[in-house]
Short mmCIF file of N, CA, C and O in Angstrom, two decimals:
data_model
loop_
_atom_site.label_atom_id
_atom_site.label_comp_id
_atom_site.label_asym_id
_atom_site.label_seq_id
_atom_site.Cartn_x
_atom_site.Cartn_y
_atom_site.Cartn_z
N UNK A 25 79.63 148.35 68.26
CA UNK A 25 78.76 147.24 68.60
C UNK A 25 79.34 145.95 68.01
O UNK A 25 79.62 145.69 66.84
N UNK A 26 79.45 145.30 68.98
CA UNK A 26 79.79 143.80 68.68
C UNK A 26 79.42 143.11 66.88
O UNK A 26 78.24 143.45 66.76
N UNK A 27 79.69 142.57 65.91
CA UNK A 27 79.05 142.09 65.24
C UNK A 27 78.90 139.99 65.29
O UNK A 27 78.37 139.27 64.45
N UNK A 28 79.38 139.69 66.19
CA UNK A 28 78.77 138.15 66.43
C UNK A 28 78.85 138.08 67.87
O UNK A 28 79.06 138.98 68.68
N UNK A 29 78.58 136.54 68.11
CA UNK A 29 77.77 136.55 69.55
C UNK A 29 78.93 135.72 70.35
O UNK A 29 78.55 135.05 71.31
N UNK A 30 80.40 135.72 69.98
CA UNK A 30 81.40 135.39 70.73
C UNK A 30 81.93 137.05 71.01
O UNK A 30 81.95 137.43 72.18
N UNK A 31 82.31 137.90 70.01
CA UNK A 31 82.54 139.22 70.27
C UNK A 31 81.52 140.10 71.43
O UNK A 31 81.95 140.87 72.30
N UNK A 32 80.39 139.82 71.22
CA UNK A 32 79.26 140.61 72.42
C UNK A 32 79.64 140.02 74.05
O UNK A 32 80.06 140.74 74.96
N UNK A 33 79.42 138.77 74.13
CA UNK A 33 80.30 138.15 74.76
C UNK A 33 81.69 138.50 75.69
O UNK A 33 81.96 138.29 76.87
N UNK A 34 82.22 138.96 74.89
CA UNK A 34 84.12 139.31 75.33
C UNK A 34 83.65 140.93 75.59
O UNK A 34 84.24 141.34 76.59
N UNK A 35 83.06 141.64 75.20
CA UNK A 35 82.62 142.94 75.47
C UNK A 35 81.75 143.23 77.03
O UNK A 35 81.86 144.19 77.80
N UNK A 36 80.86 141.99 77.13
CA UNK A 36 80.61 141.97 78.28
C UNK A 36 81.56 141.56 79.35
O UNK A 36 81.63 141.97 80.51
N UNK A 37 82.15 140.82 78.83
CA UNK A 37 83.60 140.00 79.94
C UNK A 37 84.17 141.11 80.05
O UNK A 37 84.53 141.11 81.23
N UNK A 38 84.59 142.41 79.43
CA UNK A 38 85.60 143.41 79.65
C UNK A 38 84.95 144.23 80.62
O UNK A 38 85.53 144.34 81.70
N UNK A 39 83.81 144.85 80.45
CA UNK A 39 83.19 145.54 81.25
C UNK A 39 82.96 144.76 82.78
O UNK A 39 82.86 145.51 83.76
N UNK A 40 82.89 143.46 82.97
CA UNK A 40 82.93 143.05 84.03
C UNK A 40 84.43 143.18 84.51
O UNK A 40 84.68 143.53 85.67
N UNK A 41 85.21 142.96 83.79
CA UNK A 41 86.80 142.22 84.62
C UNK A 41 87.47 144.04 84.99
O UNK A 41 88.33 144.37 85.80
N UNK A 42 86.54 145.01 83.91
CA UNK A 42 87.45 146.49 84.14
C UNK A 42 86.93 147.09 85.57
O UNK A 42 87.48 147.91 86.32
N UNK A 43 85.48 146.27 85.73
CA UNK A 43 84.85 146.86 87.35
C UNK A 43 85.94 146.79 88.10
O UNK A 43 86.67 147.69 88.50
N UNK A 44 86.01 145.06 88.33
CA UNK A 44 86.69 144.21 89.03
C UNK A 44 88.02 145.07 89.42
O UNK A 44 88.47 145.40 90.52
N UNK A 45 88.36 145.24 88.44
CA UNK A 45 90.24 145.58 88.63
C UNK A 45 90.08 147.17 89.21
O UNK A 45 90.94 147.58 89.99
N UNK A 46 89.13 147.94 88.88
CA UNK A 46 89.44 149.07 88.97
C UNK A 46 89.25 149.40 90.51
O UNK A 46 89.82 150.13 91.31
N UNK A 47 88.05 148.40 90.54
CA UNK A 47 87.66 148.33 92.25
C UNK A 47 89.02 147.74 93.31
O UNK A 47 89.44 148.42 94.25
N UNK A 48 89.40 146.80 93.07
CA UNK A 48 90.80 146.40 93.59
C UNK A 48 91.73 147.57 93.88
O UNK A 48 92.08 148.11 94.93
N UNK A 49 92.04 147.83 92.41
CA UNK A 49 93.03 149.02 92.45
C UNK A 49 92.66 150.09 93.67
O UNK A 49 93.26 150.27 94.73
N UNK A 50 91.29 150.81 93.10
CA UNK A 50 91.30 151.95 94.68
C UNK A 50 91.48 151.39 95.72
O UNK A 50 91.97 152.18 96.52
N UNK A 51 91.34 150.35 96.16
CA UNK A 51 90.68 150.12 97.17
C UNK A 51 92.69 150.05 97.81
O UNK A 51 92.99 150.49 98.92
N UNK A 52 93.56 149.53 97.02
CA UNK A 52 95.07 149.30 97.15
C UNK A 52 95.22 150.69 97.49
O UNK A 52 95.60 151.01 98.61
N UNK A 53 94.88 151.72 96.41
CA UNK A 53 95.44 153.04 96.65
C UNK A 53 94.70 153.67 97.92
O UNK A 53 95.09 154.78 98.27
N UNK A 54 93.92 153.22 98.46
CA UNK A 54 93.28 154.01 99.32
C UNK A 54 94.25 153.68 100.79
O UNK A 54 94.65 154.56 101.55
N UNK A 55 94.41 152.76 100.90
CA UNK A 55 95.58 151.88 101.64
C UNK A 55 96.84 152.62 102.14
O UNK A 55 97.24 153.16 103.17
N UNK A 56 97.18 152.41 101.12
CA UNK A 56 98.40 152.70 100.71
C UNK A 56 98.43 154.39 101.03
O UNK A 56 99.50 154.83 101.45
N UNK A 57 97.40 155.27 100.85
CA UNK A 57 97.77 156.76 100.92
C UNK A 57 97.53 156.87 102.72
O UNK A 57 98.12 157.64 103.48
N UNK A 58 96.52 155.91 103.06
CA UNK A 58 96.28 156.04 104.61
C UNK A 58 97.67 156.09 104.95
O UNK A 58 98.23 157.13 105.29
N UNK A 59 98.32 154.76 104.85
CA UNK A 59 99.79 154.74 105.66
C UNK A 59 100.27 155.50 105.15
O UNK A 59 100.60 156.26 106.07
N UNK A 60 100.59 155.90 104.29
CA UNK A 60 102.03 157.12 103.85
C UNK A 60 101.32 158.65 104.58
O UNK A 60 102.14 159.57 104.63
N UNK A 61 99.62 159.05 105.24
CA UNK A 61 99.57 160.22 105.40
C UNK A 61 99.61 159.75 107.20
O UNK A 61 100.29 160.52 107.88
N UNK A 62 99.11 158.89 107.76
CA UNK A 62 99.82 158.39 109.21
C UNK A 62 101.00 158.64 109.79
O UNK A 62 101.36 159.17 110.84
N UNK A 63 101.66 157.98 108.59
CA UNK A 63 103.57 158.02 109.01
C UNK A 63 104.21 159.41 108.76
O UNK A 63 105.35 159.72 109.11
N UNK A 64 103.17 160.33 108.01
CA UNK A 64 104.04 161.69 107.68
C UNK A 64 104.01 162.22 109.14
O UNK A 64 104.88 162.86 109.73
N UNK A 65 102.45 161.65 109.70
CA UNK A 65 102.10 162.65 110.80
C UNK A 65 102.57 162.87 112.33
O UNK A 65 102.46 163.62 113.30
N UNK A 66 103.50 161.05 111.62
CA UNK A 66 104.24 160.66 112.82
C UNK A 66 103.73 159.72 113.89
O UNK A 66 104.13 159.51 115.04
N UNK A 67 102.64 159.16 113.13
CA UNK A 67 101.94 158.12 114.15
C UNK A 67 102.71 156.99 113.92
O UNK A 67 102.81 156.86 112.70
N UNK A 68 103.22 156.23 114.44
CA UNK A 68 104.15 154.94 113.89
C UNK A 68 103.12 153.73 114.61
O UNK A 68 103.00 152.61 114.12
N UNK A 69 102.59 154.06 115.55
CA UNK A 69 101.70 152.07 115.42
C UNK A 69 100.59 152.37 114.91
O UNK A 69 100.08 151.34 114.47
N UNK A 70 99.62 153.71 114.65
CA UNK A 70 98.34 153.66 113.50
C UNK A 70 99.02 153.37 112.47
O UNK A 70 98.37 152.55 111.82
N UNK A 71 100.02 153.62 111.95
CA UNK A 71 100.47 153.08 110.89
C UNK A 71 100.96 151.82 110.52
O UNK A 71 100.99 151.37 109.38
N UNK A 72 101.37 151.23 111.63
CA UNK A 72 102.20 149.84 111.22
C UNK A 72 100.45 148.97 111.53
O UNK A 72 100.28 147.83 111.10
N UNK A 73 99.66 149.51 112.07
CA UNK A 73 97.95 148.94 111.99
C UNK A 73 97.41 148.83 110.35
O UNK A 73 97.00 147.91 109.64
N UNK A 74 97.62 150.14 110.19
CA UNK A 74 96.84 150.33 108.57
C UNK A 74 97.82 149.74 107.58
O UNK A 74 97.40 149.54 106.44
N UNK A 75 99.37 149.36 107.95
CA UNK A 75 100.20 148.64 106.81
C UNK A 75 99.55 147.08 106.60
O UNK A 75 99.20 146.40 105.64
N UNK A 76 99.59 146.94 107.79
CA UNK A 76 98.56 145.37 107.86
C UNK A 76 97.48 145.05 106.78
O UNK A 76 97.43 144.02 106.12
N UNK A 77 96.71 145.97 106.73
CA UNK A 77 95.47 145.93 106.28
C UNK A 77 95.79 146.39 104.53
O UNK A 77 95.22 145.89 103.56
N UNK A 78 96.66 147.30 104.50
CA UNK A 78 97.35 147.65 102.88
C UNK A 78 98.21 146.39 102.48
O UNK A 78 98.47 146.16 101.30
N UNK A 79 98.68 145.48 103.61
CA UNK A 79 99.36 144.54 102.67
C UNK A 79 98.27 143.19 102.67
O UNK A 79 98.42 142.39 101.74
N UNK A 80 97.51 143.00 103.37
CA UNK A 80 96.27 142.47 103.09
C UNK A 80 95.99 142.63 102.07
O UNK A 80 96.13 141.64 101.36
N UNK A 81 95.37 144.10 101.28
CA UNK A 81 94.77 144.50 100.21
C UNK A 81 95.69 143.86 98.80
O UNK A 81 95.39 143.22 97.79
N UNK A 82 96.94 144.42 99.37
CA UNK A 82 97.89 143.84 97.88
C UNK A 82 98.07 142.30 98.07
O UNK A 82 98.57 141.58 97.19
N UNK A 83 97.66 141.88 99.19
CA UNK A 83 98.15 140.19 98.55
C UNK A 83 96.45 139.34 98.22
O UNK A 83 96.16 138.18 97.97
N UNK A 84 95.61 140.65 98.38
CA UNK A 84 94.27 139.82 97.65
C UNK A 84 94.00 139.79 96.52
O UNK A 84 93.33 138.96 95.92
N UNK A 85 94.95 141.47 95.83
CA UNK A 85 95.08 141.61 94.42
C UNK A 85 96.26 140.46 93.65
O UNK A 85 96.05 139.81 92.63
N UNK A 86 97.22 140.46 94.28
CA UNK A 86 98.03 139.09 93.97
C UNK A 86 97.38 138.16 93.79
O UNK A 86 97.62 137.44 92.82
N UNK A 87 96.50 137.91 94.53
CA UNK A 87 95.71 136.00 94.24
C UNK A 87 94.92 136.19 93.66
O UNK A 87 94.46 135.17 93.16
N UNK A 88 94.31 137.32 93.35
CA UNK A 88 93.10 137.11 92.33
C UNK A 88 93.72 137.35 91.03
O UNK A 88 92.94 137.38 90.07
N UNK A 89 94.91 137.53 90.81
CA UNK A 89 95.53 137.76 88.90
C UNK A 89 95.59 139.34 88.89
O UNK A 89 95.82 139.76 87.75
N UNK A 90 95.46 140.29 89.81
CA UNK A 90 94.91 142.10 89.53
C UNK A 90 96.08 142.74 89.81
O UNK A 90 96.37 143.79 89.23
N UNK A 91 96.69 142.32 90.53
CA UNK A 91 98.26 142.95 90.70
C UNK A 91 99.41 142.18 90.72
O UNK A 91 99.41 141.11 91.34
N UNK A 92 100.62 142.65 89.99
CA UNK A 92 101.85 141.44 90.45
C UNK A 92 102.36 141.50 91.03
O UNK A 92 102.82 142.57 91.42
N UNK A 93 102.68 140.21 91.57
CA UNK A 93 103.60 139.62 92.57
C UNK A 93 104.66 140.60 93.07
O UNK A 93 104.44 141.11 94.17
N UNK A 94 106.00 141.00 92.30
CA UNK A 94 107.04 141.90 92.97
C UNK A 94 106.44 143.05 92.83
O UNK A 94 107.08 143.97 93.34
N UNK A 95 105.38 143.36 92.30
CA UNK A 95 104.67 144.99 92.26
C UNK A 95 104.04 144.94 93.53
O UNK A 95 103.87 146.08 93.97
N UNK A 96 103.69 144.17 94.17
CA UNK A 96 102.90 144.01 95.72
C UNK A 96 104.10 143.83 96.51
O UNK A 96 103.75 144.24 97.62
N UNK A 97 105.56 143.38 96.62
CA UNK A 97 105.97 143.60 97.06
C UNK A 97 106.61 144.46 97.45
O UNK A 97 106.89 144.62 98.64
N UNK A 98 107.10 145.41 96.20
CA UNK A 98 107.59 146.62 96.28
C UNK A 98 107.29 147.56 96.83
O UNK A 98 108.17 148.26 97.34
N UNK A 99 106.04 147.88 96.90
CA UNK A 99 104.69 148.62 97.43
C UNK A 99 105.24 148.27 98.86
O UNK A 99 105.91 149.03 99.57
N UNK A 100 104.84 146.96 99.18
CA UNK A 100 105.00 146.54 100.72
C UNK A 100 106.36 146.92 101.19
O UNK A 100 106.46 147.20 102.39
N UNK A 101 107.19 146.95 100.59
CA UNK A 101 108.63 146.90 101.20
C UNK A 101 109.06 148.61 101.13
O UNK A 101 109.98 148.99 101.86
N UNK A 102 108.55 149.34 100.48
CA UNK A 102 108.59 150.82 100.35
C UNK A 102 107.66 151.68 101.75
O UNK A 102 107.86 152.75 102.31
N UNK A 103 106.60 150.59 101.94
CA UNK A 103 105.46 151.50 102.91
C UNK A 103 106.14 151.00 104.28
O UNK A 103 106.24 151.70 105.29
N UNK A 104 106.62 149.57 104.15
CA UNK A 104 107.65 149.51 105.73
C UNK A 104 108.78 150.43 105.75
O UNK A 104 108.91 151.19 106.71
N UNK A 105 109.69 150.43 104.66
CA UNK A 105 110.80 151.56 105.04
C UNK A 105 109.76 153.60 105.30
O UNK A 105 110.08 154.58 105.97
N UNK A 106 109.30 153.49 104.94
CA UNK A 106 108.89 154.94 105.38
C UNK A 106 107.96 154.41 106.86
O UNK A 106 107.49 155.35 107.50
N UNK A 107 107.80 153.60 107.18
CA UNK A 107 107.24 153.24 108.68
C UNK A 107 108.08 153.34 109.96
O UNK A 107 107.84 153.66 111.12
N UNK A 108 109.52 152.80 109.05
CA UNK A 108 110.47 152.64 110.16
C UNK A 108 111.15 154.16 109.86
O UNK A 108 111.31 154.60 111.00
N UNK A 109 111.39 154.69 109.38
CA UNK A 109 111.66 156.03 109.15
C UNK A 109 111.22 156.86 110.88
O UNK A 109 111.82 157.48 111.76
N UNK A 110 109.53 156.28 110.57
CA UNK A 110 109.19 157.62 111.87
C UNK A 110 109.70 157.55 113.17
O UNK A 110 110.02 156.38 113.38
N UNK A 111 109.90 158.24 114.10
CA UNK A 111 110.56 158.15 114.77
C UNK A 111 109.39 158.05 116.50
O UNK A 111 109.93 157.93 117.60
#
């Protein structure tokens, strides 16, 4: 338990900002597993549909401070090469 009222404070700020991020995060991974289980299956435009929407997701986590910059890209540039993969 907090003992002053700037510490109670920052305890509440954590519990808000850990929602925040954690919610972001699935919501990236949920994305992200759509296209990689699409492209296994061999669908190549449901997938290059749902990459859209996964790189959407990572460049909302980019602007809000929740994910970085070349970590959203990497992501992005990994889920296009297994896109173009399918045949």
């Amino acid at each position: 338990m907090a003992n002053t009222k700037s510490a109670s404070k920052r305890a509440r700020q954590t519990v808000t900002r850990t929602t925040r991020n954690r919610a972001v995060a699935s919501n990236i991974r949920t994305h992200l597993k759509q296209v990689r289980a699409t492209a296994a299956e061999g669908k190549k435009e449901e997938a290059t549909t749902q990459y859209a929407a996964a790189a959407s997701a990572l460049d909302r986590g980019v602007k809000s401070g929740r994910v970085h910059r070349n970590t959203a890209n990497r992501k992005k540039s990994r889920l296009a090469r297994a896109i173009a993969k399918v045949n």
